[in-house]
């Protein structure tokens, strides 16, 4: 079967997540955290790299599937000649250990079901030792231990380095499987009641989604995006990972394969805005608190991304035994871009903390002191070239978006002092910095012949990040330079009605061979910019086409290939879902569904 990225659905417990295919196979799962080594890595290889499939005997893909409304509980159904069977997948909120619960239920007739579990620790490279213990199958290798049990117990045997089960369910009958991980040196954790876990998960998710204040068109899709963002959050710290996966390709067969299981500062303002506007102040505060902890320290050491708890070392290396999704190699773990200089993150942090303060989130001790330290560093560092927000590997340049975000940092510092007289800082110096950066960007980053801002000083290339100029307040939406930039970007970077980030064919800019798909977050930015420049009908039409790209369970990856109609890049992608939520709120806030 030719697997596609959009064939997958997500389940998770807000500390890690699994991807479930249309064939009933869990092909990706990292335990115990998002950034841990995968024990199921078929997503980037084959069955021998680890997976867990439950499906009717002889069946291929399911007949239908979907999340239970307003939850992260997935139902997958197969209609067979013998009858219909449903598999319900979830990861309940953990007490101490992560659990995967899979409940098989007979809907009609009498159906024979087969389960195949192949555990492969360390991204598919380690086959564990399996044994029986009190009705459980126990897998152990090094630091990892996994327990598998069924309720009621079914016939289970080992074969081909896998654990197999076969049983029959009639209408109304249920068999539940529970897979539990724990450190191998610790005793087995308490058993989870799978049926109570299902009931509690449905109740908890629906209680959470009921807090959503958005009532406009496509509410179901917006809520699904918010659920996805919640699922990509790491509950112990409040960090939100960019995606649940590593190395899903931006071009099938290509080398643009990166690990996205970390927390990017560039997402911070947009994430906060989405959560606050949709009514999730508690989650916004949790994310803000993670941000403050992560960036604390020497401003010169500010990173573009951090680990789930704010870890700073994320070394990048390759896994040569994995062939990659659709043969796209290398497969990478960690992310070398962590060491890049990206000046825009200073603006993102300042903007986020300003937004949090304005929204009334309780301030944190030393938050303003951290902001002052960031500004003191930026006053000297802003003239440096950097790698830009897209983490290019073709060398540093004076990227216009980076300079615009320097202006944002200075602007938010000035506004904060103007609004909160009790705060002390270099108000005059920051005003002077704001004016100087603005003047330089308009002089060196603007092409008057084409009436557009450019990707970097002196270039002819364009960059979709320039669409954020009116959104951050650098220039008003009706400024002719803004309108010219929006039009130029749509013309030059448009791809079948969607938008690329930049021209990957431009010599030396990103330093990578090959190309990539249309970038979905940028396409949402285009819809926002069209709306801000008075072309709301065009913006809504683009939004409708973007919403039409979600897969059958409402999920989006990072990119989309209009020629093949396939999603590309890591999945599901927080940046894409943040874009969907923010654009819906921008276009339809106040409108009622229907």
Coordinates of C-alpha atoms in Angstrom, one line a residue:
X1 CA 0.0 0.0 0.0
X2 CA 1.3 3.4 -1.0
X3 CA 1.2 5.3 2.4
X4 CA 0.5 9.0 2.4
X5 CA 1.1 11.5 5.2
X6 CA -2.6 12.4 5.3
X7 CA -3.5 8.7 5.9
X8 CA -2.7 9.2 9.6
X9 CA -4.7 10.3 12.6
X10 CA -3.3 11.5 15.9
X11 CA -3.9 10.2 19.4
X12 CA -2.0 11.5 22.5
X13 CA -1.9 12.2 26.2
X14 CA -0.2 15.7 26.1
X15 CA 3.2 14.2 26.8
X16 CA 3.6 12.1 23.6
X17 CA 1.6 11.1 20.6
X18 CA 1.0 8.2 18.2
X19 CA 0.0 8.2 14.5
X20 CA -2.6 5.7 13.5
X21 CA -3.0 4.8 9.8
X22 CA -6.1 3.9 7.8
X23 CA -5.0 0.3 7.9
X24 CA -5.3 0.2 11.7
X25 CA -1.6 0.3 12.3
X26 CA 0.1 2.6 14.8
X27 CA 3.3 3.5 12.8
X28 CA 4.8 6.1 15.1
X29 CA 5.1 6.4 18.8
X30 CA 7.8 7.8 21.0
X31 CA 7.9 6.8 24.7
X32 CA 7.7 8.3 27.2
X33 CA 7.9 11.9 25.6
X34 CA 7.4 13.4 22.2
X35 CA 11.2 13.6 21.8
X36 CA 12.0 10.2 23.1
X37 CA 13.2 7.4 20.8
X38 CA 10.4 5.8 18.8
X39 CA 9.3 2.2 19.6
X40 CA 7.1 2.2 16.5
X41 CA 9.0 3.7 13.5
X42 CA 7.3 2.1 10.5
X43 CA 6.4 5.6 9.5
X44 CA 10.0 6.1 8.4
X45 CA 10.7 2.5 7.4
X46 CA 8.8 -0.7 7.2
X47 CA 7.1 -3.2 9.5
X48 CA 10.3 -4.5 10.9
X49 CA 11.0 -1.0 12.4
X50 CA 8.1 -1.3 14.7
X51 CA 4.3 -1.0 14.5
X52 CA 1.1 -2.3 16.0
X53 CA -1.8 -3.2 13.7
X54 CA -5.3 -4.3 14.7
X55 CA -7.7 -5.1 11.9
X56 CA -10.0 -7.8 10.6
X57 CA -8.2 -10.8 9.2
X58 CA -7.4 -10.2 5.5
X59 CA -8.6 -6.5 5.5
X60 CA -6.5 -3.7 4.1
X61 CA -7.7 -0.1 4.7
X62 CA -10.7 0.8 6.8
X63 CA -14.2 1.6 5.6
X64 CA -14.5 4.8 7.6
X65 CA -12.9 6.5 10.6
X66 CA -13.3 9.7 12.6
X67 CA -12.8 11.3 16.0
X68 CA -15.7 11.2 18.4
X69 CA -17.0 14.8 18.3
X70 CA -14.9 17.3 20.3
X71 CA -12.4 14.6 21.5
X72 CA -9.1 13.0 20.6
X73 CA -10.7 9.5 20.7
X74 CA -10.4 7.8 17.3
X75 CA -13.0 5.3 15.9
X76 CA -12.0 3.2 12.9
X77 CA -14.5 0.8 11.3
X78 CA -14.2 -2.0 8.8
X79 CA -17.2 -3.5 7.0
X80 CA -16.4 -7.1 6.0
X81 CA -18.3 -10.1 4.5
X82 CA -18.6 -11.4 8.1
X83 CA -19.8 -8.2 9.6
X84 CA -18.6 -4.8 10.9
X85 CA -16.0 -4.1 13.6
X86 CA -14.8 -0.9 15.3
X87 CA -11.5 -0.2 16.8
X88 CA -11.3 2.7 19.3
X89 CA -7.9 4.2 19.9
X90 CA -6.9 6.6 22.6
X91 CA -4.1 7.6 25.0
X92 CA -5.6 8.4 28.4
X93 CA -4.3 11.2 30.5
X94 CA -1.5 9.6 32.4
X95 CA -1.0 9.3 36.1
X96 CA 2.6 8.1 36.0
X97 CA 3.0 5.9 32.9
X98 CA 1.9 6.3 29.3
X99 CA -0.8 3.9 28.1
X100 CA -2.1 3.2 24.6
X101 CA -5.7 1.8 24.8
X102 CA -7.2 0.0 21.8
X103 CA -10.8 -1.3 22.2
X104 CA -12.2 -3.7 19.5
X105 CA -16.0 -3.8 19.4
X106 CA -18.3 -5.9 17.3
X107 CA -20.9 -3.8 15.5
X108 CA -22.6 -6.5 13.5
X109 CA -22.1 -10.1 12.5
X110 CA -19.2 -12.0 13.8
X111 CA -15.7 -10.9 12.7
X112 CA -12.2 -12.4 13.2
X113 CA -9.7 -9.8 14.2
X114 CA -5.9 -10.0 14.2
X115 CA -3.4 -8.0 16.2
X116 CA 0.3 -7.8 15.3
X117 CA 2.6 -6.0 17.6
X118 CA 6.3 -5.5 16.7
X119 CA 8.1 -3.4 19.3
X120 CA 11.4 -2.0 18.2
X121 CA 13.1 0.4 20.6
X122 CA 15.5 3.1 19.7
X123 CA 13.9 4.1 16.4
X124 CA 13.5 0.5 15.1
X125 CA 17.0 -0.7 15.8
X126 CA 16.5 -2.8 19.0
X127 CA 14.5 -5.9 19.2
X128 CA 13.4 -6.5 22.8
X129 CA 13.3 -9.7 24.8
X130 CA 9.7 -10.9 25.2
X131 CA 8.3 -13.0 28.1
X132 CA 5.0 -13.8 29.7
X133 CA 4.1 -12.6 33.2
X134 CA 0.8 -13.0 34.8
X135 CA -1.3 -12.7 31.7
X136 CA 0.9 -10.0 30.2
X137 CA 3.4 -10.0 27.4
X138 CA 6.4 -8.1 28.6
X139 CA 9.1 -6.6 26.3
X140 CA 12.4 -5.4 27.8
X141 CA 15.5 -3.9 26.2
X142 CA 17.9 -1.6 28.0
X143 CA 16.0 1.2 29.7
X144 CA 12.7 0.4 28.2
X145 CA 9.9 -2.0 29.3
X146 CA 6.5 -2.4 27.7
X147 CA 3.6 -4.5 29.0
X148 CA 0.7 -5.7 26.8
X149 CA -2.5 -7.2 28.2
X150 CA -6.0 -7.8 26.9
X151 CA -9.3 -7.7 28.6
X152 CA -10.7 -10.3 28.3
X153 CA -7.7 -12.4 27.7
X154 CA -7.3 -13.6 24.1
X155 CA -5.0 -16.2 22.5
X156 CA -1.5 -14.6 22.0
X157 CA 1.7 -16.1 20.5
X158 CA 5.1 -15.0 19.3
X159 CA 6.1 -15.3 15.7
X160 CA 8.6 -13.5 13.3
X161 CA 9.9 -11.3 16.2
X162 CA 6.3 -10.1 16.8
X163 CA 3.5 -10.7 19.2
X164 CA 0.2 -11.9 17.6
X165 CA -3.3 -12.2 18.8
X166 CA -6.4 -13.6 17.1
X167 CA -10.0 -13.5 18.3
X168 CA -13.6 -13.2 17.2
X169 CA -16.1 -10.5 18.2
X170 CA -19.8 -10.6 17.7
X171 CA -22.2 -7.7 17.9
X172 CA -21.9 -6.0 21.3
X173 CA -18.7 -7.9 22.3
X174 CA -15.5 -6.0 23.2
X175 CA -11.9 -6.8 23.6
X176 CA -9.5 -4.2 25.0
X177 CA -5.8 -4.0 24.6
X178 CA -3.6 -1.9 26.9
X179 CA 0.1 -1.2 26.1
X180 CA 2.0 0.4 29.0
X181 CA 5.6 1.7 29.1
X182 CA 7.8 2.2 32.1
X183 CA 11.5 2.4 32.9
X184 CA 12.8 -1.2 32.9
X185 CA 14.4 -0.8 36.4
X186 CA 11.1 0.2 38.0
X187 CA 8.1 -2.1 38.9
X188 CA 5.1 -2.3 36.6
X189 CA 2.8 0.7 37.2
X190 CA -0.8 0.3 38.3
X191 CA -3.2 -1.2 35.7
X192 CA -5.5 1.1 33.7
X193 CA -9.2 0.1 33.3
X194 CA -9.5 0.6 29.5
X195 CA -13.2 1.2 29.5
X196 CA -13.1 3.7 32.3
X197 CA -10.2 5.4 30.5
X198 CA -12.4 5.7 27.4
X199 CA -15.3 7.2 29.4
X200 CA -13.0 9.7 31.2
X201 CA -11.2 10.7 28.1
X202 CA -14.4 11.5 26.2
X203 CA -15.7 13.5 29.2
X204 CA -12.5 15.4 29.7
X205 CA -12.0 16.4 26.1
X206 CA -15.6 17.5 25.7
X207 CA -15.4 19.6 28.9
X208 CA -12.2 21.2 27.4
X209 CA -13.7 21.9 24.0
X210 CA -16.8 23.4 25.5
X211 CA -14.6 26.4 26.6
X212 CA -14.0 27.4 23.0
X213 CA -15.6 30.8 22.4
X214 CA -15.4 30.7 18.6
X215 CA -18.8 30.4 17.0
X216 CA -18.2 31.3 13.4
X217 CA -18.1 29.2 10.2
X218 CA -16.1 26.0 10.1
X219 CA -16.3 25.8 13.9
X220 CA -15.8 22.0 13.9
X221 CA -12.5 22.4 11.9
X222 CA -11.3 25.2 14.2
X223 CA -12.1 23.1 17.3
X224 CA -10.2 20.2 15.7
X225 CA -7.2 22.5 15.3
X226 CA -7.4 23.6 18.9
X227 CA -7.6 20.0 20.1
X228 CA -4.5 19.3 17.9
X229 CA -2.6 22.1 19.5
X230 CA -3.6 20.9 22.9
X231 CA -2.5 17.4 22.0
X232 CA 0.9 18.8 20.9
X233 CA 1.4 20.5 24.2
X234 CA 3.7 18.9 26.9
X235 CA 1.5 19.1 30.0
X236 CA 4.2 19.1 32.6
X237 CA 5.9 22.3 31.3
X238 CA 3.4 24.0 29.0
X239 CA 5.7 23.7 25.9
X240 CA 4.1 23.1 22.6
X241 CA 6.0 21.0 20.0
X242 CA 6.0 22.0 16.4
X243 CA 4.9 18.5 15.3
X244 CA 4.7 15.0 16.6
X245 CA 7.1 13.6 14.1
X246 CA 10.7 13.7 12.7
X247 CA 11.9 13.7 9.1
X248 CA 8.6 13.5 7.2
X249 CA 9.8 15.0 3.9
X250 CA 9.1 18.4 2.5
X251 CA 9.7 16.8 -0.9
X252 CA 9.0 13.1 -1.5
X253 CA 12.4 11.4 -2.0
X254 CA 14.2 14.6 -1.0
X255 CA 16.6 15.5 1.8
X256 CA 14.6 18.3 3.5
X257 CA 13.8 16.1 6.4
X258 CA 13.9 17.6 9.9
X259 CA 13.1 16.8 13.5
X260 CA 10.2 19.0 14.7
X261 CA 9.6 17.5 18.1
X262 CA 10.8 20.7 19.9
X263 CA 9.4 24.1 20.9
X264 CA 10.1 27.0 18.6
X265 CA 10.0 30.6 19.8
X266 CA 8.9 31.8 16.4
X267 CA 5.5 30.2 17.1
X268 CA 5.0 32.0 20.4
X269 CA 3.1 35.1 19.6
X270 CA 0.8 33.4 17.1
X271 CA 0.1 30.5 19.5
X272 CA -0.7 32.9 22.4
X273 CA -3.0 34.9 20.1
X274 CA -4.9 31.8 19.0
X275 CA -5.3 30.5 22.6
X276 CA -6.3 33.8 24.0
X277 CA -8.8 34.6 21.3
X278 CA -10.4 31.2 21.5
X279 CA -10.9 31.5 25.2
X280 CA -8.1 29.3 26.5
X281 CA -6.4 31.7 28.9
X282 CA -5.1 28.9 31.2
X283 CA -3.3 27.2 28.4
X284 CA -2.0 30.6 27.1
X285 CA -0.6 31.3 30.6
X286 CA 1.0 27.9 30.8
X287 CA 2.7 28.5 27.4
X288 CA 3.8 32.0 28.5
X289 CA 5.3 30.5 31.6
X290 CA 7.3 27.9 29.6
X291 CA 8.6 30.8 27.4
X292 CA 9.8 32.9 30.3
X293 CA 11.7 29.9 31.9
X294 CA 13.2 28.8 28.5
X295 CA 14.6 32.3 27.6
X296 CA 15.9 33.1 31.1
X297 CA 19.7 33.5 31.1
X298 CA 22.2 35.4 29.0
X299 CA 20.3 37.1 26.1
X300 CA 23.3 36.3 23.9
X301 CA 22.5 32.7 24.3
X302 CA 18.8 33.0 23.3
X303 CA 17.9 30.0 21.0
X304 CA 15.3 29.7 18.3
X305 CA 14.0 26.5 19.8
X306 CA 14.2 24.5 23.0
X307 CA 13.3 21.0 24.3
X308 CA 10.0 20.2 26.0
X309 CA 11.2 21.4 29.4
X310 CA 13.5 24.1 28.0
X311 CA 16.5 21.9 27.3
X312 CA 19.1 23.7 25.2
X313 CA 21.2 20.9 23.7
X314 CA 19.4 19.3 20.7
X315 CA 22.2 17.7 18.7
X316 CA 21.4 16.7 15.2
X317 CA 22.4 13.2 13.9
X318 CA 21.2 10.7 11.3
X319 CA 19.6 7.2 11.6
X320 CA 21.1 5.3 8.6
X321 CA 19.1 2.1 9.2
X322 CA 15.8 3.9 8.5
X323 CA 15.2 4.5 4.7
X324 CA 12.8 7.4 5.4
X325 CA 9.2 8.0 4.4
X326 CA 8.8 7.2 0.7
X327 CA 12.5 6.7 0.5
X328 CA 13.2 10.3 1.7
X329 CA 16.6 10.3 3.5
X330 CA 18.4 11.0 5.6
X331 CA 16.3 10.5 8.6
X332 CA 17.4 13.1 11.2
X333 CA 17.0 13.3 15.0
X334 CA 17.7 16.5 16.8
X335 CA 18.0 19.8 15.0
X336 CA 21.2 21.6 14.2
X337 CA 19.3 24.9 13.6
X338 CA 19.3 25.2 17.3
X339 CA 22.7 26.9 17.1
X340 CA 21.6 29.5 14.5
X341 CA 21.3 33.2 15.1
X342 CA 17.8 34.3 14.3
X343 CA 17.2 37.9 15.4
X344 CA 13.5 37.6 14.8
X345 CA 13.1 35.5 18.0
X346 CA 13.8 38.5 20.1
X347 CA 10.9 40.2 18.6
X348 CA 8.7 37.1 19.0
X349 CA 9.5 36.9 22.7
X350 CA 8.9 40.6 23.3
X351 CA 5.7 40.5 21.3
X352 CA 4.5 37.4 23.2
X353 CA 5.2 38.9 26.6
X354 CA 3.6 42.2 25.6
X355 CA 0.5 40.3 24.4
X356 CA 0.3 38.3 27.6
X357 CA 0.5 41.5 29.7
X358 CA -2.1 43.2 27.6
X359 CA -4.4 40.2 27.8
X360 CA -4.3 40.4 31.6
X361 CA -2.3 37.2 32.3
X362 CA -0.7 37.4 35.7
X363 CA 2.9 38.7 35.4
X364 CA 5.8 36.6 36.4
X365 CA 8.7 37.7 38.7
X366 CA 11.6 39.0 36.7
X367 CA 9.7 39.0 33.4
X368 CA 10.3 42.7 32.8
X369 CA 14.0 42.3 33.8
X370 CA 14.3 39.6 31.2
X371 CA 12.8 41.8 28.6
X372 CA 15.1 44.7 29.5
X373 CA 18.1 42.3 29.2
X374 CA 16.9 41.1 25.8
X375 CA 16.6 44.7 24.6
X376 CA 20.1 45.6 25.9
X377 CA 21.6 42.8 23.9
X378 CA 19.5 43.6 20.8
X379 CA 20.7 47.3 20.8
X380 CA 24.1 46.0 19.8
X381 CA 23.3 42.8 18.0
X382 CA 20.6 43.9 15.6
X383 CA 23.0 45.0 12.8
X384 CA 24.4 41.5 12.4
X385 CA 23.2 39.3 9.5
X386 CA 21.4 36.1 10.6
X387 CA 19.9 32.9 9.3
X388 CA 16.3 34.1 9.3
X389 CA 13.2 32.5 10.6
X390 CA 13.3 29.7 8.0
X391 CA 16.6 28.3 9.4
X392 CA 18.3 28.5 6.0
X393 CA 21.7 26.7 5.8
X394 CA 23.1 28.8 3.0
X395 CA 24.8 31.4 5.3
X396 CA 23.8 34.5 7.1
X397 CA 22.2 37.5 5.4
X398 CA 20.4 40.7 6.4
X399 CA 16.9 39.2 6.2
X400 CA 14.2 41.8 6.2
X401 CA 11.8 39.9 8.3
X402 CA 14.4 39.6 11.0
X403 CA 14.9 43.4 11.0
X404 CA 11.2 44.0 11.1
X405 CA 11.0 41.8 14.2
X406 CA 13.8 43.8 15.8
X407 CA 11.6 46.8 15.2
X408 CA 8.7 44.8 16.9
X409 CA 10.9 44.2 19.9
X410 CA 11.7 47.9 20.3
X411 CA 8.1 48.9 19.6
X412 CA 6.7 46.5 22.3
X413 CA 9.3 47.7 24.8
X414 CA 8.3 51.3 24.2
X415 CA 4.6 50.6 24.3
X416 CA 4.9 48.6 27.5
X417 CA 6.7 51.4 29.3
X418 CA 4.2 54.0 28.0
X419 CA 1.3 51.8 29.3
X420 CA 2.8 50.8 32.6
X421 CA 4.4 53.8 34.2
X422 CA 5.8 51.7 37.1
X423 CA 8.2 49.9 34.8
X424 CA 11.7 51.4 34.4
X425 CA 13.8 51.1 31.3
X426 CA 15.6 53.0 28.5
X427 CA 12.5 54.5 26.9
X428 CA 14.4 57.2 24.8
X429 CA 17.0 54.7 23.7
X430 CA 14.4 52.2 22.6
X431 CA 12.4 54.8 20.8
X432 CA 15.6 55.8 18.9
X433 CA 16.3 52.1 18.1
X434 CA 12.8 51.7 16.8
X435 CA 13.1 54.7 14.5
X436 CA 16.5 53.7 13.2
X437 CA 15.5 50.1 12.4
X438 CA 12.3 51.3 10.6
X439 CA 14.3 53.8 8.6
X440 CA 16.9 51.2 7.6
X441 CA 14.4 48.5 6.6
X442 CA 12.5 51.0 4.4
X443 CA 15.7 52.1 2.7
X444 CA 17.6 48.9 2.3
X445 CA 14.9 46.2 2.3
X446 CA 12.5 47.8 -0.1
X447 CA 12.7 47.7 -3.9
X448 CA 11.0 50.9 -5.2
X449 CA 11.0 49.7 -8.8
X450 CA 8.8 46.7 -8.1
X451 CA 7.1 48.3 -5.1
X452 CA 7.9 45.4 -2.7
X453 CA 9.9 44.5 0.3
X454 CA 12.5 41.9 -0.5
X455 CA 13.8 38.7 1.3
X456 CA 17.1 40.4 2.4
X457 CA 18.9 43.7 1.8
X458 CA 19.8 44.2 -1.8
X459 CA 18.1 41.0 -3.1
X460 CA 15.4 40.5 -5.8
X461 CA 14.0 37.5 -4.0
X462 CA 10.8 37.6 -2.0
X463 CA 9.7 35.9 1.2
X464 CA 6.3 35.1 2.5
X465 CA 7.2 36.2 6.0
X466 CA 7.0 39.8 4.7
X467 CA 3.2 39.3 4.7
X468 CA 3.4 39.9 8.5
X469 CA 4.5 43.5 8.1
X470 CA 1.0 44.9 8.5
X471 CA 0.1 42.4 11.1
X472 CA 2.9 43.4 13.5
X473 CA 2.2 47.1 12.9
X474 CA 5.4 47.9 11.1
X475 CA 3.3 49.7 8.4
X476 CA -0.4 50.2 8.1
X477 CA -2.3 47.9 5.8
X478 CA -3.3 50.6 3.4
X479 CA 0.3 51.7 2.8
X480 CA 1.1 51.3 -0.9
X481 CA 4.3 49.4 0.0
X482 CA 2.3 46.8 1.9
X483 CA -0.2 46.4 -0.9
X484 CA 2.6 46.1 -3.4
X485 CA 4.4 43.5 -1.3
X486 CA 1.3 41.4 -0.9
X487 CA 0.6 41.4 -4.6
X488 CA 4.3 40.7 -5.5
X489 CA 4.4 37.7 -3.1
X490 CA 1.2 36.3 -4.4
X491 CA 2.4 36.6 -8.0
X492 CA 6.0 35.4 -7.5
X493 CA 5.5 32.7 -4.8
X494 CA 2.1 31.5 -5.6
X495 CA 1.7 27.9 -6.5
X496 CA -1.7 26.7 -7.8
X497 CA -3.5 29.2 -5.5
X498 CA -1.3 28.5 -2.5
X499 CA 2.0 30.0 -1.3
X500 CA 5.6 28.9 -1.0
X501 CA 7.8 30.4 1.7
X502 CA 10.5 31.6 -0.8
X503 CA 12.1 30.6 -4.0
X504 CA 14.1 27.5 -3.2
X505 CA 15.9 27.8 -6.6
X506 CA 17.5 31.1 -5.5
X507 CA 21.2 30.4 -5.6
X508 CA 22.7 29.8 -2.2
X509 CA 19.9 31.1 0.0
X510 CA 18.9 28.0 1.8
X511 CA 21.8 25.8 1.0
X512 CA 19.8 22.7 0.3
X513 CA 19.1 20.8 -3.0
X514 CA 15.6 20.1 -4.2
X515 CA 12.4 21.9 -3.6
X516 CA 9.4 21.8 -1.3
X517 CA 5.6 22.2 -1.3
X518 CA 3.4 25.1 -0.7
X519 CA 3.8 26.2 2.9
X520 CA 0.4 26.2 4.6
X521 CA 1.1 28.7 7.4
X522 CA 2.2 31.2 4.8
X523 CA -1.0 30.6 2.8
X524 CA -3.0 31.5 5.9
X525 CA -0.8 34.6 6.3
X526 CA -1.8 35.6 2.7
X527 CA -5.4 35.3 3.6
X528 CA -4.9 37.5 6.6
X529 CA -3.0 40.1 4.5
X530 CA -5.7 40.1 1.8
X531 CA -8.3 40.8 4.5
X532 CA -6.2 43.5 6.1
X533 CA -5.7 45.2 2.7
X534 CA -9.4 45.3 2.0
X535 CA -9.8 42.2 -0.1
X536 CA -11.9 40.1 2.3
X537 CA -13.8 38.2 -0.3
X538 CA -10.5 36.9 -1.8
X539 CA -9.3 36.1 1.7
X540 CA -12.4 34.1 2.5
X541 CA -12.1 32.2 -0.8
X542 CA -8.5 31.3 0.0
X543 CA -9.4 30.2 3.5
X544 CA -12.1 27.9 2.1
X545 CA -9.5 26.3 -0.2
X546 CA -7.1 25.9 2.7
X547 CA -9.7 24.4 5.0
X548 CA -10.4 21.9 2.1
X549 CA -6.9 20.5 2.5
X550 CA -7.4 19.0 5.9
X551 CA -7.5 15.2 5.8
X552 CA -10.5 13.1 6.7
X553 CA -10.0 13.7 10.4
X554 CA -9.2 17.4 10.2
X555 CA -5.4 17.4 10.3
X556 CA -2.8 19.4 8.4
X557 CA 0.9 18.8 7.8
X558 CA 3.4 21.5 7.2
X559 CA 3.2 21.7 3.4
X560 CA 1.0 20.7 0.5
X561 CA 1.9 19.7 -3.1
X562 CA -0.9 21.0 -5.4
X563 CA 0.3 18.9 -8.3
X564 CA 0.0 15.5 -6.5
X565 CA -2.6 16.6 -4.0
X566 CA -0.5 15.3 -1.1
X567 CA 0.4 16.7 2.2
X568 CA 4.1 17.1 2.9
X569 CA 6.3 17.7 6.0
X570 CA 6.0 16.9 9.6
X571 CA 2.5 16.0 10.9
X572 CA 0.3 17.3 12.3
X573 CA 2.0 20.7 12.2
X574 CA 1.2 23.2 14.9
X575 CA 2.1 26.1 12.7
X576 CA -0.5 25.1 10.1
X577 CA -3.2 24.7 12.8
X578 CA -2.3 27.9 14.5
X579 CA -2.7 29.6 11.1
X580 CA -6.1 28.0 10.6
X581 CA -7.4 29.2 14.0
X582 CA -6.0 32.7 13.7
X583 CA -7.3 33.2 10.2
X584 CA -10.8 32.0 11.1
X585 CA -10.8 34.4 14.1
X586 CA -9.6 37.2 11.8
X587 CA -12.2 36.6 9.1
X588 CA -15.2 35.4 11.0
X589 CA -15.0 36.5 14.7
X590 CA -18.5 37.4 15.7
X591 CA -20.2 35.4 12.9
X592 CA -22.3 32.5 13.9
X593 CA -22.0 29.1 12.2
X594 CA -24.4 28.4 9.4

